[in-house]
Tab-separated table of C-alpha atoms in Angstrom:
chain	number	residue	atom	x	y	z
X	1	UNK	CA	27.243	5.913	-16.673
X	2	UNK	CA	23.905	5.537	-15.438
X	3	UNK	CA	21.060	7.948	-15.150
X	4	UNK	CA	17.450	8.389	-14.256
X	5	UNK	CA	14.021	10.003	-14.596
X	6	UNK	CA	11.178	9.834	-16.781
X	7	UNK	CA	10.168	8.539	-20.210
X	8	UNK	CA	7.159	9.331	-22.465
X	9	UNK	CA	5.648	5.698	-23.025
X	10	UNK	CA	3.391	4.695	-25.829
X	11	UNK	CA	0.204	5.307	-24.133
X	12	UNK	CA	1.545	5.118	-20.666
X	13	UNK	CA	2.186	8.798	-20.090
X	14	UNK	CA	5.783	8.961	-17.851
X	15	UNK	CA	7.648	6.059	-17.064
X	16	UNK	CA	9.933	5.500	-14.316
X	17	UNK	CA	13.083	5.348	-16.222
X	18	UNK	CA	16.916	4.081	-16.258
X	19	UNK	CA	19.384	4.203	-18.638
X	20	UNK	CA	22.841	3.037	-18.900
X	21	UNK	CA	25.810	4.410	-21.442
X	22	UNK	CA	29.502	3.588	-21.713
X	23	UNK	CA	31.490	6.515	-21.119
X	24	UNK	CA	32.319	7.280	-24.778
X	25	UNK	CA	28.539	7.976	-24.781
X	26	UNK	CA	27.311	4.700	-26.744
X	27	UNK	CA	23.682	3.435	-25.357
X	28	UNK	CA	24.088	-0.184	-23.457
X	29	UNK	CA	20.390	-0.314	-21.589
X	30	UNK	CA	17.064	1.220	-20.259
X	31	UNK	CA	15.152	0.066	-18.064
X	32	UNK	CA	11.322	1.355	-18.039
X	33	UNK	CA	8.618	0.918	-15.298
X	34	UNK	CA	4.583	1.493	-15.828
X	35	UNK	CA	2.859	1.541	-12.727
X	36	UNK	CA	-0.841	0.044	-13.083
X	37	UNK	CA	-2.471	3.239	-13.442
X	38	UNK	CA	-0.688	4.371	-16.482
X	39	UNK	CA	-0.208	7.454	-14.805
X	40	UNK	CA	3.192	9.275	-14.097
X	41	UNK	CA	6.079	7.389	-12.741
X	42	UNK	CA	9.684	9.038	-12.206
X	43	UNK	CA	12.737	7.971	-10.759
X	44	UNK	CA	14.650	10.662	-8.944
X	45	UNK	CA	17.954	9.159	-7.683
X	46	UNK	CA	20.090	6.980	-8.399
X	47	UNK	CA	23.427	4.884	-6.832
X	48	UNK	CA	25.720	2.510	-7.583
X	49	UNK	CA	26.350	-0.396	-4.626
X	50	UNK	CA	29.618	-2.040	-3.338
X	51	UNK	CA	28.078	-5.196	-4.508
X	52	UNK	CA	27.639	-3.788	-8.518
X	53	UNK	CA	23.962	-2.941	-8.441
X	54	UNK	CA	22.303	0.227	-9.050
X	55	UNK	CA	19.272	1.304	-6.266
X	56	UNK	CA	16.846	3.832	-7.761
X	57	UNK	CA	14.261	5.401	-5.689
X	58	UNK	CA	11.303	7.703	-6.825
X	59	UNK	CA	7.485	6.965	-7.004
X	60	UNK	CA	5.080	4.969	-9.370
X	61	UNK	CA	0.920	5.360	-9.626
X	62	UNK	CA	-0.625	2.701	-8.781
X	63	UNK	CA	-4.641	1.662	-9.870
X	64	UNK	CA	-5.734	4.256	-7.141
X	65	UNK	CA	-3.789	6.861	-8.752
X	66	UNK	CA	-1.763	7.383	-6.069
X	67	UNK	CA	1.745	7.842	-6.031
X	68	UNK	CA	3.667	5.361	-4.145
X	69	UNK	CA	7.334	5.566	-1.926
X	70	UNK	CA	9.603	3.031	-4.456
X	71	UNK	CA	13.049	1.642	-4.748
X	72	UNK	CA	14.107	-0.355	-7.579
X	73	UNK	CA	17.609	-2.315	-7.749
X	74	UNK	CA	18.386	-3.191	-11.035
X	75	UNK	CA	21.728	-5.460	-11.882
X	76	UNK	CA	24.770	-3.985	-13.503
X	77	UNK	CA	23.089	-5.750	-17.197
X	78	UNK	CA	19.720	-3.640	-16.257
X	79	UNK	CA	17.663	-6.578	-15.151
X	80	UNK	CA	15.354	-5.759	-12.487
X	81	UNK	CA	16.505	-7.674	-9.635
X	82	UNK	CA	14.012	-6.428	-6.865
X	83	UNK	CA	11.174	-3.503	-6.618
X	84	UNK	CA	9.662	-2.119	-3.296
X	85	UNK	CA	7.238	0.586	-2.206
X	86	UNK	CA	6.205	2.013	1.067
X	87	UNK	CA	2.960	3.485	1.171
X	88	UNK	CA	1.249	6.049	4.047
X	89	UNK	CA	-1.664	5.742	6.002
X	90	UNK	CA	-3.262	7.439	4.515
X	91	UNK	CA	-3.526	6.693	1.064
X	92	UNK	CA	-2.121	9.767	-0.298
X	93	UNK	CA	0.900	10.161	-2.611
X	94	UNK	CA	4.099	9.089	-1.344
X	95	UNK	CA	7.739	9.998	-3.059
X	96	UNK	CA	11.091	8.633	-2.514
X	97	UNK	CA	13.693	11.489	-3.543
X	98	UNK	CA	16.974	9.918	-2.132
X	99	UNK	CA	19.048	6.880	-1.852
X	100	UNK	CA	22.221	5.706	-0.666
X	101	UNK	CA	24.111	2.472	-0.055
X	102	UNK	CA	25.163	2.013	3.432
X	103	UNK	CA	29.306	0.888	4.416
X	104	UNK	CA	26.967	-1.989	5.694
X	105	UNK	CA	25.730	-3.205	2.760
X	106	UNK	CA	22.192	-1.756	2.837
X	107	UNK	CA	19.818	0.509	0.691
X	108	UNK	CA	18.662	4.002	2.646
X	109	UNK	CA	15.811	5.808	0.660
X	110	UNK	CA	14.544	9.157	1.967
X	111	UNK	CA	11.055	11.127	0.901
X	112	UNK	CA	7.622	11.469	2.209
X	113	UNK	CA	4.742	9.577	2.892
X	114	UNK	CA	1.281	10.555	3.729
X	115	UNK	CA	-0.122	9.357	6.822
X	116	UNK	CA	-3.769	10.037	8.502
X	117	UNK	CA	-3.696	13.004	11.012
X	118	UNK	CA	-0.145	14.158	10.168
X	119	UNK	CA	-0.288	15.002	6.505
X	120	UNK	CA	2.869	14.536	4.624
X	121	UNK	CA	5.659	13.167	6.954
X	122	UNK	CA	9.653	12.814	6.731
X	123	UNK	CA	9.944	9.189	5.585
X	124	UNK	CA	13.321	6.941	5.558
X	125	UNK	CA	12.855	3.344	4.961
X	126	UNK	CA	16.192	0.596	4.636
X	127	UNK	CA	15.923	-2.572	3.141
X	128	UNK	CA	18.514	-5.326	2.620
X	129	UNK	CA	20.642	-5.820	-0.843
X	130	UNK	CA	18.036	-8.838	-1.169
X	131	UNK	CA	15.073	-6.344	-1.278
X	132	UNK	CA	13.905	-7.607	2.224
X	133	UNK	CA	12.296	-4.422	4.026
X	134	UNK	CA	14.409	-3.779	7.352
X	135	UNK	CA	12.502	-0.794	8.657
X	136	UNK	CA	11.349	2.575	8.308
X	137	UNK	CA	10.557	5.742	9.936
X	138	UNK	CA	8.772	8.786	9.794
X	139	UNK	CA	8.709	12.457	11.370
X	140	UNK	CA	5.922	15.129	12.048
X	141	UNK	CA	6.506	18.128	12.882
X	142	UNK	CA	4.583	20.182	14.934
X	143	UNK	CA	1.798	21.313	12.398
X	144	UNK	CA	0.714	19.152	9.518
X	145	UNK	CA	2.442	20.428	6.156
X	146	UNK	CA	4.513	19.121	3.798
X	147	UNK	CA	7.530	17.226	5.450
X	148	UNK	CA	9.915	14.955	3.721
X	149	UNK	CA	14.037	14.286	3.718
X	150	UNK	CA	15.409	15.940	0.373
X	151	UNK	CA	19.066	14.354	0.842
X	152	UNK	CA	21.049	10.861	2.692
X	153	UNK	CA	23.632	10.161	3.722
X	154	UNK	CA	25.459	6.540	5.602
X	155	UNK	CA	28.549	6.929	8.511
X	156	UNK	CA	30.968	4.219	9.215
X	157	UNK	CA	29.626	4.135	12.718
X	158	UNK	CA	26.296	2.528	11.621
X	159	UNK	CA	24.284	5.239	11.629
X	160	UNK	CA	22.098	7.047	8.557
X	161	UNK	CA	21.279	11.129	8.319
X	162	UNK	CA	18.659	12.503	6.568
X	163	UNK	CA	18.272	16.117	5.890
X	164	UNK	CA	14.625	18.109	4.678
X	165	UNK	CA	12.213	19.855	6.018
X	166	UNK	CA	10.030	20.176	8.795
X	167	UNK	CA	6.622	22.214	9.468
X	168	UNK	CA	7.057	24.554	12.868
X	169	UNK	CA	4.206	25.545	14.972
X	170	UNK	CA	3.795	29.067	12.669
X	171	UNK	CA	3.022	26.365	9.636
X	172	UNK	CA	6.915	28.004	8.026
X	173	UNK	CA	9.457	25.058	6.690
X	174	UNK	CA	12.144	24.892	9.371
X	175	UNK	CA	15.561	22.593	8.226
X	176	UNK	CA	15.106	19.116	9.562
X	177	UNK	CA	17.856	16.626	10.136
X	178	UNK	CA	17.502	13.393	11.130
X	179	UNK	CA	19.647	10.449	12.585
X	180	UNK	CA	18.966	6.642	13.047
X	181	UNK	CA	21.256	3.687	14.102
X	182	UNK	CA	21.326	1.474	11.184
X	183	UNK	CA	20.586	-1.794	12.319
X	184	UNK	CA	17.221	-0.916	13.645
X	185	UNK	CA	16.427	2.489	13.388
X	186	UNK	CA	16.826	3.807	16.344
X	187	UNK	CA	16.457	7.606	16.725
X	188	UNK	CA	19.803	9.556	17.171
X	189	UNK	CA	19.576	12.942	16.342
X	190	UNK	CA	16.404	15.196	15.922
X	191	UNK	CA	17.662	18.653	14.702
X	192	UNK	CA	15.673	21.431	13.680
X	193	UNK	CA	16.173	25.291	12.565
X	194	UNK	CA	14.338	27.892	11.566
C-alpha cells in the first residue's frame, strides 16, 4: 500500500511525503522531500506504473518561496529514482494535483501553473519513465482566474484527458476537459460547460 501527502519535519514545516505499508498494516518506507525554502511541500497523488514504480505529483517551495509543478518517481524499495518540476512564467505558485501512467509507458501529471498575462492556467505536462520531460501544455480561458485540471486519465488510442476548470468571459468556473495525442501533445478535444 502506498500513500501520500504531507509530513511535519523537524524545522522544515511540511514535507512532501510517501509512505509505503504491507497490507497487514506493518510500516516498510517513507520517503520525505524539503524543498529549499523550508516552506510547505505536499504530495497530492499518487500511482503505481506497469514497470513497478510509483509517480507522485504535487508541489515543493523552492528559495523564492514559490510553489513549484513536481513529479517524483520513487522505486518499489522507496529510492528516489527521478524528480521534476515545471514552473510558469510567471513565477507564481504552480501545483501538480494528478497523475497517471499511460498504456504507453509514460507519466501524465495535471495542475496549474502561473504564467504572465493569463494568471493561473490548466497545465498537463508528460515525461518519460526515465524522467526525460516529453512536453507540456497549458489552457486559458477566456478571463484570467484560477484554471487548472483536477483529474487524468490515459486511452489505449494514445491519447490523454484532463478534466478541471476553466474561467468564462462572466469570470464563473465553467467544467473544462481537455484532450491531447500522447506522443506529442497535440490538441484533441477542447470542451467546456457552464
Amino acid at each position: 500500500i502506498y500513500v501520500a501527502g504531507c509530513a511535519e519535519g523537524a524545522g522544515t514545516d511540511h514535507d512532501f511525503s510517501v509512505f509505503s505499508v504491507t497490507a497487514a498494516g506493518a510500516p516498510r518506507w517513507a520517503y520525505n522531500y524539503n524543498g529549499s525554502a523550508d516552506d510547505r511541500d505536499e504530495a497530492l497523488a499518487i500511482t503505481c506504473g506497469a514497470d513497478g514504480n510509483i509517480y507522485v505529483a504535487g508541489y515543493t517551495t523552492s528559495s523564492s518561496e514559490d510553489r513549484e509543478f513536481t513529479v517524483v518517481c520513487l522505486t518499489p524499495g522507496g529510492s528516489e529514482s527521478w524528480f521534476s518540476t515545471i514552473s510558469g512564467s510567471a513565477g507564481g505558485d504552480d501545483e501538480a494535483v494528478c497523475v497517471a501512467y499511460g498504456p504507453d509507458g509514460n507519466i501524465y501529471a495535471g495542475g496549474y501553473t502561473t504564467n504572465t498575462g493569463t494568471g493561473t492556467d490548466f497545465t498537463v505536462g508528460s515525461w518519460t519513465a526515465l524522467g526525460e520531460p516529453r512536453w507540456a501544455r497549458t489552457y486559458s480561458g477566456s478571463a484570467s482566474g484560477e484554471e487548472f485540471a483536477k483529474d487524468i486519465i490515459c486511452t489505449d488510442d494514445n491519447r490523454v484527458f484532463a478534466a478541471g476548470t476553466a474561467i468564462g468571459a462572466g469570470g464563473n468556473k465553467d467544467i473544462a476537459v481537455m484532450g491531447w495525442t500522447t506522443p506529442d501533445g497535440g490538441l484533441v478535444l477542447s470542451y467546456r460547460y457552464n
